Structures are given as C-alpha cells and as structure tokens.
Coordinates of C-alpha atoms and ligand atoms in Angstrom, one line a residue:
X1 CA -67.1 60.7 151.1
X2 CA -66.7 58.6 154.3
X3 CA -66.8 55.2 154.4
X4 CA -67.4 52.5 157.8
X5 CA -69.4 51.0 160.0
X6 CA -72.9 52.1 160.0
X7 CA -74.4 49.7 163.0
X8 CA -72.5 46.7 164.6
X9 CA -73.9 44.2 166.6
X10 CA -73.1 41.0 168.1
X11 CA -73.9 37.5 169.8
X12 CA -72.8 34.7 172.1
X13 CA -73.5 31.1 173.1
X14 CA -76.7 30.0 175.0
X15 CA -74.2 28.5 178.0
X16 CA -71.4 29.4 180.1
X17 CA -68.4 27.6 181.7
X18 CA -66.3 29.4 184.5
X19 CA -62.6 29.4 184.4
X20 CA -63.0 28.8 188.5
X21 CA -64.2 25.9 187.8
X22 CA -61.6 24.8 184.9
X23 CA -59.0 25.7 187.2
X24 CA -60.6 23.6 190.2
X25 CA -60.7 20.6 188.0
X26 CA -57.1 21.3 187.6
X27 CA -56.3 21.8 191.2
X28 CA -54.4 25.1 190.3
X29 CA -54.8 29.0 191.0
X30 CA -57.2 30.5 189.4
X31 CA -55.6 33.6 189.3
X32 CA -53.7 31.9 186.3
X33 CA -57.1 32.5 184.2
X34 CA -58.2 35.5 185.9
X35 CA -55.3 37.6 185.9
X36 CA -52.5 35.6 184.2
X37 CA -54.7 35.5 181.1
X38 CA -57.4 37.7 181.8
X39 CA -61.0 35.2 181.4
X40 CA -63.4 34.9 183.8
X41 CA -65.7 32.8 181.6
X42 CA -66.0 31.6 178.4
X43 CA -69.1 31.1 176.1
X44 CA -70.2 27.7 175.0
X45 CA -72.6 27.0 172.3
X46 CA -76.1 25.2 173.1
X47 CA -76.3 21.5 170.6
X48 CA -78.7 23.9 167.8
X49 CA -76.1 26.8 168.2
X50 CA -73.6 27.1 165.7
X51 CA -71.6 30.0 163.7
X52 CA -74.8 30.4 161.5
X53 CA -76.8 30.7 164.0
X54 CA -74.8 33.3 166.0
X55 CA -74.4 35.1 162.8
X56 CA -78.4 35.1 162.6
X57 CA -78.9 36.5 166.2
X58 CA -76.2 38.8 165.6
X59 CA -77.6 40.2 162.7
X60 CA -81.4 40.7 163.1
X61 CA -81.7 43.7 164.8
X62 CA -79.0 45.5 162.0
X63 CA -81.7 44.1 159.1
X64 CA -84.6 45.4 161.8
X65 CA -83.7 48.7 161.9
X66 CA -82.0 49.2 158.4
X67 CA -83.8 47.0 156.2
X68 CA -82.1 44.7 153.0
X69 CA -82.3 47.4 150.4
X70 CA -78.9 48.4 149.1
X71 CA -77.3 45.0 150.7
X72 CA -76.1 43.2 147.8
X73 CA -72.6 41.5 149.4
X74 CA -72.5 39.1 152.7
X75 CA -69.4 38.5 153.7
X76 CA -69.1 35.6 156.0
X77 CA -65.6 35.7 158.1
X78 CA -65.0 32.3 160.3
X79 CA -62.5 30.1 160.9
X80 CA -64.8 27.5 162.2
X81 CA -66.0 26.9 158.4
X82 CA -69.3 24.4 158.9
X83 CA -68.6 22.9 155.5
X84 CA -65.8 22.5 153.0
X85 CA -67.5 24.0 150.2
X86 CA -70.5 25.9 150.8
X87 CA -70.3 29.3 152.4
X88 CA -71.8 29.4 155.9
X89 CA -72.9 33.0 154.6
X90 CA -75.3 31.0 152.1
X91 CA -76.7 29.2 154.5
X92 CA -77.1 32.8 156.7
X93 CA -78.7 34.1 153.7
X94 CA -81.3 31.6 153.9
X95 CA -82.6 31.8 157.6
X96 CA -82.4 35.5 157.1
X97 CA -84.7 35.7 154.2
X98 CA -82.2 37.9 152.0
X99 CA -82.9 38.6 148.3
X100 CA -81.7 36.8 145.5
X101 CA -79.5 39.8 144.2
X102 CA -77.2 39.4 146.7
X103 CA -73.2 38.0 146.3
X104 CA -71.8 35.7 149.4
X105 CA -68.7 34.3 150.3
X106 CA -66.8 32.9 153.1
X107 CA -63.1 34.4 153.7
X108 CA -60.8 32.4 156.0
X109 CA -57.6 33.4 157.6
X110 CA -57.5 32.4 161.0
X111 CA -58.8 35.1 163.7
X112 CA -57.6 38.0 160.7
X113 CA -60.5 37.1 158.0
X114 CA -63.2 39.9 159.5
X115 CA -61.0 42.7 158.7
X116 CA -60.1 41.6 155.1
X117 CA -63.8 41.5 154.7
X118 CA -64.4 45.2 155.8
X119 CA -61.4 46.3 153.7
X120 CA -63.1 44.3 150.5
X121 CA -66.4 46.1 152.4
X122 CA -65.1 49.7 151.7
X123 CA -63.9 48.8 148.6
X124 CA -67.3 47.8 147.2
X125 CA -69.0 51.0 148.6
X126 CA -66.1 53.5 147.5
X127 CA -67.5 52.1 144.0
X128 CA -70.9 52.4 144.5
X129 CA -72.0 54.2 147.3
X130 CA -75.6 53.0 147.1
X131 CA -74.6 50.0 148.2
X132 CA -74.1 48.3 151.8
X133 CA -72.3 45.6 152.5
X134 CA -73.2 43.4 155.8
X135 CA -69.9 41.6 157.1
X136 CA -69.8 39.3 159.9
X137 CA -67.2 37.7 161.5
X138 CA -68.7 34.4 163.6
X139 CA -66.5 31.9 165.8
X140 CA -66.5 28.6 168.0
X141 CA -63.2 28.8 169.1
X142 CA -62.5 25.3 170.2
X143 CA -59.4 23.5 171.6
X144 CA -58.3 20.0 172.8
X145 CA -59.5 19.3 176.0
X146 CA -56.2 19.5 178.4
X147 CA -54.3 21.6 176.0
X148 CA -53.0 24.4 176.8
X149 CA -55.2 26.5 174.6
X150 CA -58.4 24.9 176.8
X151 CA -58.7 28.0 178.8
X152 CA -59.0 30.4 175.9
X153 CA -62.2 28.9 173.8
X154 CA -65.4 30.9 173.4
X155 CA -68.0 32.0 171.1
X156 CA -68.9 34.6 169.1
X157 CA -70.5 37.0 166.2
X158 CA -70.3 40.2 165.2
X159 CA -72.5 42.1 162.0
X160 CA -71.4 45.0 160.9
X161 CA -73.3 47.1 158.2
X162 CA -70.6 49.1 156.1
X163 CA -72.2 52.1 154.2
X164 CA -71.1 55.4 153.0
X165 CA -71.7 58.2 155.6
X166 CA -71.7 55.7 158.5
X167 CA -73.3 56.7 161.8
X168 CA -70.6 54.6 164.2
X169 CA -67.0 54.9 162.6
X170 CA -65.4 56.8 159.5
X171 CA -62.7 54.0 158.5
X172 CA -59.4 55.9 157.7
X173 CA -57.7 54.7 154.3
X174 CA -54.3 54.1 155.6
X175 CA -53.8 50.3 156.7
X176 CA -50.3 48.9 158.2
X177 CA -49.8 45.3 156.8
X178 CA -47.6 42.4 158.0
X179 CA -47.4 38.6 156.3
X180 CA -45.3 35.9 157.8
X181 CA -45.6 32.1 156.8
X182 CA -45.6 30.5 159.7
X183 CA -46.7 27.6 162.0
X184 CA -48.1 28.9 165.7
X185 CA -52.0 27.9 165.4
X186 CA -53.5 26.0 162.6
X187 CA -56.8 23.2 161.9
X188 CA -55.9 20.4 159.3
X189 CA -58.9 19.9 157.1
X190 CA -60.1 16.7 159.4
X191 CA -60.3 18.5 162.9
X192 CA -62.8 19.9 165.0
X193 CA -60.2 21.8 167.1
X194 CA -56.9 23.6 166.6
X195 CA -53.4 23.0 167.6
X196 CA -51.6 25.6 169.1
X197 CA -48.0 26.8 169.9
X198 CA -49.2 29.2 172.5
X199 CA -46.2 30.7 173.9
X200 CA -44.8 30.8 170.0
X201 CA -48.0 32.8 169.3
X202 CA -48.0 35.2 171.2
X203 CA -44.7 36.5 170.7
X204 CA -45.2 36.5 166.8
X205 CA -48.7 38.1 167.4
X206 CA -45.8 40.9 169.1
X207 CA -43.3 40.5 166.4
X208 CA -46.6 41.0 163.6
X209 CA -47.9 44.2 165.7
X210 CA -44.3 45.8 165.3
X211 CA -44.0 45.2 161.5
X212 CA -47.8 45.9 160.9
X213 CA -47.3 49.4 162.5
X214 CA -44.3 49.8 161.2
X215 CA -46.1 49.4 157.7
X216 CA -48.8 51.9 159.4
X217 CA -46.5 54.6 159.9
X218 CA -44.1 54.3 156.6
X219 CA -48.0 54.4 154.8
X220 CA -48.6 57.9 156.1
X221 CA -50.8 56.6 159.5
X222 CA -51.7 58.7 162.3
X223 CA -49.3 59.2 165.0
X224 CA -49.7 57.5 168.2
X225 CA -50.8 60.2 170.4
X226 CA -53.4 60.4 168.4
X227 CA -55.1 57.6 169.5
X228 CA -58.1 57.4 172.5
X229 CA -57.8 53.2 172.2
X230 CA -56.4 50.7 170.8
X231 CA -58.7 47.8 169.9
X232 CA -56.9 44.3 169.6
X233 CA -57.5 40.8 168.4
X234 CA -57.7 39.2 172.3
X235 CA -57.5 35.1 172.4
X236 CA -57.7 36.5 175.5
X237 CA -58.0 39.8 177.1
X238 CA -54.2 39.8 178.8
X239 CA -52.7 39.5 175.4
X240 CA -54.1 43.1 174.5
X241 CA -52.4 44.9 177.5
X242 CA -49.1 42.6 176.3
X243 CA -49.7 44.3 172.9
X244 CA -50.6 47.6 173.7
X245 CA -47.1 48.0 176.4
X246 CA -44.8 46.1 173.4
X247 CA -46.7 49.5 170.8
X248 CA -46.5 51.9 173.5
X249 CA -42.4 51.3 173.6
X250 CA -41.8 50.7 170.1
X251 CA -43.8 54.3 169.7
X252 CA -41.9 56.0 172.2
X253 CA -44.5 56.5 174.9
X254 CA -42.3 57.3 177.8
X255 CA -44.7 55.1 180.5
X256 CA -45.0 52.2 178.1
X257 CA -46.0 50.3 181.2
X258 CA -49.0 51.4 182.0
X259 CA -49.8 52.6 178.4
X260 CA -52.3 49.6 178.6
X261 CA -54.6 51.4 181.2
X262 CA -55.8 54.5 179.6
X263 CA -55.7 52.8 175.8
X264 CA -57.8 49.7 177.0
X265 CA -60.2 50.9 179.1
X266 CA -63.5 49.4 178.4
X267 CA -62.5 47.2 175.4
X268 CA -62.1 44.0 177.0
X269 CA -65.2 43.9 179.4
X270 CA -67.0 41.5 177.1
X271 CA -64.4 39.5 175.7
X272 CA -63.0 38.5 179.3
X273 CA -66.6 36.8 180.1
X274 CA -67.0 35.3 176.2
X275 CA -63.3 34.2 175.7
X276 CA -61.8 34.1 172.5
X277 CA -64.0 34.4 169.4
X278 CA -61.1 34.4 166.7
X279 CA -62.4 36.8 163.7
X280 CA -64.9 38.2 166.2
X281 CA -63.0 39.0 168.9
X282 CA -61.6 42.4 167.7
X283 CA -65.1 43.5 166.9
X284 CA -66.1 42.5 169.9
X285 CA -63.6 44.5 171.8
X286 CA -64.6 47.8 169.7
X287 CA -68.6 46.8 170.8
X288 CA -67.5 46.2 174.5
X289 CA -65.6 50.3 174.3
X290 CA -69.0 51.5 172.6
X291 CA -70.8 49.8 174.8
X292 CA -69.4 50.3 177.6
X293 CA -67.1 53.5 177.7
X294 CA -67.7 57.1 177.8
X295 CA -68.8 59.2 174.7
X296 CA -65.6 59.5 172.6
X297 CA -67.4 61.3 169.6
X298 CA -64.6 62.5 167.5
X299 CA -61.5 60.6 168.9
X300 CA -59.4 58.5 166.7
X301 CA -59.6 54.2 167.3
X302 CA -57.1 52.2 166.3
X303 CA -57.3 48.3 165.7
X304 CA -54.8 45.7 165.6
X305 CA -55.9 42.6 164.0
X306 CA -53.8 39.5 164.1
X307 CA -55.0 35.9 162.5
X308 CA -52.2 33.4 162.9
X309 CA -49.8 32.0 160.1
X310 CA -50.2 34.9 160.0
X311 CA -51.5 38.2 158.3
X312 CA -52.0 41.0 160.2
X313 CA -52.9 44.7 160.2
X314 CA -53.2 47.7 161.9
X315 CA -55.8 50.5 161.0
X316 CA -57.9 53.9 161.9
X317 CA -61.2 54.8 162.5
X318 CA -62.9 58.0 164.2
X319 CA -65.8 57.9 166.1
X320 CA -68.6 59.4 164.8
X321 CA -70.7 62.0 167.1
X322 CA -73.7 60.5 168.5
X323 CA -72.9 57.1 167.5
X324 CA -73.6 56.2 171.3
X325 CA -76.9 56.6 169.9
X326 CA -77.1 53.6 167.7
X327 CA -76.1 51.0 170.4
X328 CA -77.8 48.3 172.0
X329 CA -76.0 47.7 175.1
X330 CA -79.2 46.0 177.3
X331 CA -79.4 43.3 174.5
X332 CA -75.5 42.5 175.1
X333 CA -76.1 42.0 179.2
X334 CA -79.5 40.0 178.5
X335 CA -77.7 38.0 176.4
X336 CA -74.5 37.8 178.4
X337 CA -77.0 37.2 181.7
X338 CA -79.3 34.7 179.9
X339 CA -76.5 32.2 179.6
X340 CA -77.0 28.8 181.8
X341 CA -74.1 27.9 183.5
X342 CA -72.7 24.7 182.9
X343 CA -70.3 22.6 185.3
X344 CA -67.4 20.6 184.7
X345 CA -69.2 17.0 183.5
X346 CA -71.3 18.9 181.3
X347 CA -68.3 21.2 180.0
X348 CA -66.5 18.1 179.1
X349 CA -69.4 15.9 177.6
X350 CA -70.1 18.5 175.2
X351 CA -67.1 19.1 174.1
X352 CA -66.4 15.5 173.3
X353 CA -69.9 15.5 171.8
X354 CA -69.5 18.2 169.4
X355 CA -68.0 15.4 166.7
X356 CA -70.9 13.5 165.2
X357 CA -70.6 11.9 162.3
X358 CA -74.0 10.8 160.2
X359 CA -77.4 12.4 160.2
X360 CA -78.2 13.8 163.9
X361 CA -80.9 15.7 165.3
X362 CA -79.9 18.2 168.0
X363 CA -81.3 19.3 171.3
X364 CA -83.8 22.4 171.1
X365 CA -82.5 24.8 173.8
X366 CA -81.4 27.8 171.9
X367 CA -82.5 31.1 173.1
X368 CA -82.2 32.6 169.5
X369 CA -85.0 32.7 166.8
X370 CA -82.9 30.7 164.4
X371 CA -82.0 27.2 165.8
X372 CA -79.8 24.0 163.9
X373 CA -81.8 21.0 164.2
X374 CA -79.1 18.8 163.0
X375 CA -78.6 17.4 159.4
X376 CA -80.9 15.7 157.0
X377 CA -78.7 12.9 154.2
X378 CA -75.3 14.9 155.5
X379 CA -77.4 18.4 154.4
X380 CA -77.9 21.2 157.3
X381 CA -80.9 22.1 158.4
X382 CA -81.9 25.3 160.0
X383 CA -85.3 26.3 161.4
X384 CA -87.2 29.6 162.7
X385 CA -89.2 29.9 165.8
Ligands
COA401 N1 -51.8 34.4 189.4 C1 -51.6 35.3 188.5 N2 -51.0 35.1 187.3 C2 -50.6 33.8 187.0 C3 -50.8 32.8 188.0 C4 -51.4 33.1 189.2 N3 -51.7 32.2 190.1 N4 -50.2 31.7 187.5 C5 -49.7 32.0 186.3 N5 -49.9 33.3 186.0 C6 -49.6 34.0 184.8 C7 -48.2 33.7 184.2 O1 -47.2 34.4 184.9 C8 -48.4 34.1 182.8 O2 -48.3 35.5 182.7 P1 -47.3 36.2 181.6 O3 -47.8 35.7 180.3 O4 -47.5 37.7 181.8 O5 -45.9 35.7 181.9 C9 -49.9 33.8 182.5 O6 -50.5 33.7 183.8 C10 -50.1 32.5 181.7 O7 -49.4 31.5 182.4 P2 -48.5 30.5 181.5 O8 -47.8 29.6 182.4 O9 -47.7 31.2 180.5 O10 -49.7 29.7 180.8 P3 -49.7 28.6 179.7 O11 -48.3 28.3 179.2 O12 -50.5 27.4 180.3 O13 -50.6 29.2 178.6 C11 -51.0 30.5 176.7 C12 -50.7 30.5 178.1 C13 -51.5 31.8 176.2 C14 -49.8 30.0 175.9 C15 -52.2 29.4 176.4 O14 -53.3 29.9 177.1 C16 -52.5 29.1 175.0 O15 -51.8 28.3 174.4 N6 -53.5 29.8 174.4 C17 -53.9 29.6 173.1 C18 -53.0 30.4 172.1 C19 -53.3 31.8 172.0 O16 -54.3 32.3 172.5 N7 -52.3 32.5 171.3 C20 -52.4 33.9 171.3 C21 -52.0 34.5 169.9 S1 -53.3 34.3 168.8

C-alpha cells in the first residue's frame, strides 16, 4: 500500500508589501532582500484575515473536489496559535461545515509542526486505510518592526489530503531525525511576534540538515543522486540554496556549488513573493515545483524541514504520474495577483495594529469566503459570505 498526499493546496494574505520599498525606508540596497535573502515581497494579512481563515481558503477546493467522507482527523499545524487553549483546527472545523465524527488538534513546534502532522497523517491511514486525514500547516509569520527578522514575515496555508493510493506523492517510510534544545527563534506566551537569533539560526538550521541526513542515511534513505529536488523549510528562499550547497558537500556531490541550481529549480517561485510562512513554507515550496516545474512523474523529492529550538527532519517522496493533473496553478497567480499593494505608512500601521486587546470588530476587505469579524465577550467570531 502507498501512503501520501492525495491533493494539496494553498493560500496567502489579501495584501502585499515590497521589500523595495522596506529597503527604501531604510535607505539601503535592495539587493540585500532581493538577492542577499532572496524576497521580493512578502504577504500581509487583510484585518478579517487570519490563520483560520487562510486555512479555510486553502482548503475549500480539496473538500470541493474530494468531499468529507472518510475525513475523520484535522490536523491544524501553526505556530501563530490564535488561542492558548482551543485548537485553531476547531474553529476551521466550524467555518468548514465538517461532521461531528471528526478528531482535531493543534501541533506546535515552530516552522517543523506540518511535517509531524503528516507523519501522525500516515500513521492513522497505514491503520485504516479508509480513512483520510486533512493536515494543514497555516502561518503569520510576524517580527518586530526594525528587527532584523522584519524582512522575512509573510503569510501562509497549505491543505494537504493524506490518503492511501495518493494521486500527488507516495511518502517513503524512511525519515532522518535531528533534536537540539536550543534558543535561535522563540515566542514567550505574551507576544505577538518572535525573537530571533538570525545569524545563530541559520547556521543551526545547517548544523540540523547535517545530523537529520545523517539520521536519513544510517535509517536506510535513498542516496543522493537519487534525488530530482530538494524541498526546504525557506524563512526565506536564499536559505534553501545555503542548505542545499552545505547537503551537496556533506554528500559528496563534486560541484557542491552549484548543486543549488538544478535541485531548486522551481521550488522557491512562490515563497520569494509570500515570504516566510513557518510550517507552511516547505509545502509551499513543494506546490511552487508542482506548480510550476516540468512533469517529474516518477522522480524521487526530498524535503528538509527545519522548526527552530529545534526538531528537524529530512524525508522522501516520489511523484506520482499524472499528478500535474490534480493542480490548480491559475488559482495560485489569481491569488498571488489579487493582492493590493500596501506602502510603507500602511505596512507599519498594521503591524502595530495587529495587538488589540478587548472586543473589536475588524474591517471587511477579505477576498476569501470565510472572513474574521473580530471577537464577541473575548470569543472569535467567524462569518461566510
Ligand atoms: N546585494 C546583494 N547581497 C547583499 C547585499 C546587496 N546589496 N547586501 C547584503 N547582501 C547579502 C549578505 O552578503 C548576506 O549574504 P550571505 O548570507 O550569503 O552572507 C545576505 O545578504 C544577508 O545579509 P546580512 O547582513 O547577513 O543580513 P542580516 O544580518 O540583516 O539578516 C538574517 C539576515 C537571515 C539573519 C535575518 O534576515 C533574520 O534574522 N531573519 C530571521 C531568522 C531566520 O529567518 N532564520 C533562518 C532559520 S529558521
């Protein structure tokens, strides 16, 4: 029996802010951003836009074409939780309409969490094949305003329906793992936005790729040649080709260099104009090589995912033949062209906006069906068009 991803699909913010026009504000280069970091834009979410709400938009045209029956687990990945208790996946059940028969929780680690949640995915189908499991993995990736993280916010979800027999990627069992205790991005319970040690963080998101496919290989994994691409976790899209040169060398590829070229090609188109999207972000990467590269029916994917503090690991997948069929890839551009562009004042003002404490009623200026009007006595309240 095979076991993956049956359709995937995905969602952004209603707005978008430039990096130009980040890096004019800060009178510097903005080649920094466009090739020292590799972002042109990132997403920002409209004031009724949130990770449930992405998740929603995201998801709809998964439940369209496959229907509820046989979903009986949700698995919300975030690390942009919208409440200490309640799983945003509840309140995602809810605007969706789901049944009643249906388990849902929220799994946090960082930008990792989406890839635990198709590994418990698998799991629940290699039991009972009749089932499906929809996992999503939703972000707002949000920094302090002039920190040096600012750049690298964005906005994201992915669905993914995980069945037996899947029509877009056979999941190999073998998984590389890595686990490290330590302190290079993290949220304490009473902030909006997370502190960073950047340049700390990326070279343990290094040092965690080396272990992780070290695992990989010691676990029986597939050799490196094997692989078409590499799919990585990008807080933003230059940290990929960083990753994929440091596995080319540790692997032996003898042009380790430009190992980046060939194994990235087409999997950071979308993530360079959305920015980072933490749990999403890898998914996003695999939608943007669907999407966007040739017809690889039959070659062999690999994914690095990496969610600081930090757990990390590294796994297989083979394409299935005519899984080009099952994509959307007009939806993504509409989406991705439908965004209004914001300038710097605005930028700014909703950024220090996003913080409200009390009851508050939002803006209506969502482009998706499923809108947050604000919150009623402290309690979240979501509304269809
Ligand atoms: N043209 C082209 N490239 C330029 C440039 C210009 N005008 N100016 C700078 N650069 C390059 C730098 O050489 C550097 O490249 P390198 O990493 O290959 O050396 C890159 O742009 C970034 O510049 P740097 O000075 O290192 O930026 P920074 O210290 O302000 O921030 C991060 C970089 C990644 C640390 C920062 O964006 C951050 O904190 N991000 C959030 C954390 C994160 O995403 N971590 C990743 C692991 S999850």
């Amino acid at each position: 029996m095979t076991i993956g991803i049956h359709d995937i699909s995905a969602a952004t913010g209603g707005l978008v802010f430039a990096l130009a026009d980040l890096a004019d504000h800060e009178g510097i280069d903005v080649g920094k951003y466009h090739r020292g970091i590799g972002q042109t834009e990132m997403s920002v979410l409209t004031d009724d836009e949130d990770i449930v709400t992405m998740a929603a938009r995201a998801a709809t045209p998964i439940l369209e074409r496959h229907g509820v029956d046989g979903i009986r687990t949700v698995v919300f990945a975030t690390e942009s939780g919208i409440d200490q208790s309640k799983a945003a996946g509840v309140f995602l059940h809810g605007v969706l309409g789901l049944p009643h028969e249906v388990r849902v929780v929220e799994l946090k680690e960082a930008c990792y969490s989406a890839t635990a949640a198709i590994q418990f995915a698998l799991g629940i189908v290699a039991r009972r094949p009749e089932e499906r499991v929809l996992v999503i993995a939703s972000d707002n990736a949000r920094y302090e305003l002039d920190s040096s993280g600012e750049a690298t916010q964005g906005a994201a979800a992915v669905a993914m329906l995980i069945s037996a027999s899947p029509a877009v990627l056979e999941i190999e069992p073998v998984s590389g793992l890595w686990t490290d205790d330590v302190m290079d991005f993290w949220r304490p319970n009473d902030r909006s936005t997370a502190l960073v040690d950047g340049r700390y963080s990326v070279a343990v998101y290094l040092d965690s790729l080396e272990g992780a496919w070290k695992d990989y290989q010691s676990q029986g994994g597939a050799a490196y040649e094997s692989f078409a691409r590499v799919c990585y976790h990008q807080p933003f899209t230059r940290m990929a080709v960083k990753a994929q040169q440091r596995l080319a060398r540790i692997a032996g590829d003898a042009d380790a260099a430009g190992a980046d070229t060939e194994h990235l090609a087409g999997t950071t188109i979308y993530n360079t104009r959305i920015g980072n999207s933490y749990t999403a972000s890898i998914y996003l990467a695999f939608l943007s090589l669907l999407d966007n590269g040739p017809d690889l029916s039959g070659e062999r994917i690999g994914f690095f995912s990496y969610g600081s503090g930090a757990v990390s690991e590294f796994f297989a997948g083979v394409l299935v033949p005519g899984y080009k069929q099952q994509l959307r890839p007009e939806s993504m551009e509409r989406m991705l062209e439908a965004r209004r562009p914001i300038d710097y004042t605005e930028y700014r003002r909703r950024h220090v906006e996003f913080d409200r404490p009390g009851d508050f009623e939002t803006v209506d200026e969502t482009l998706g069906a499923v809108r947050f009007a604000g919150t009623t006595d402290l309690k979240r309240q979501y509304e269809r068009r």
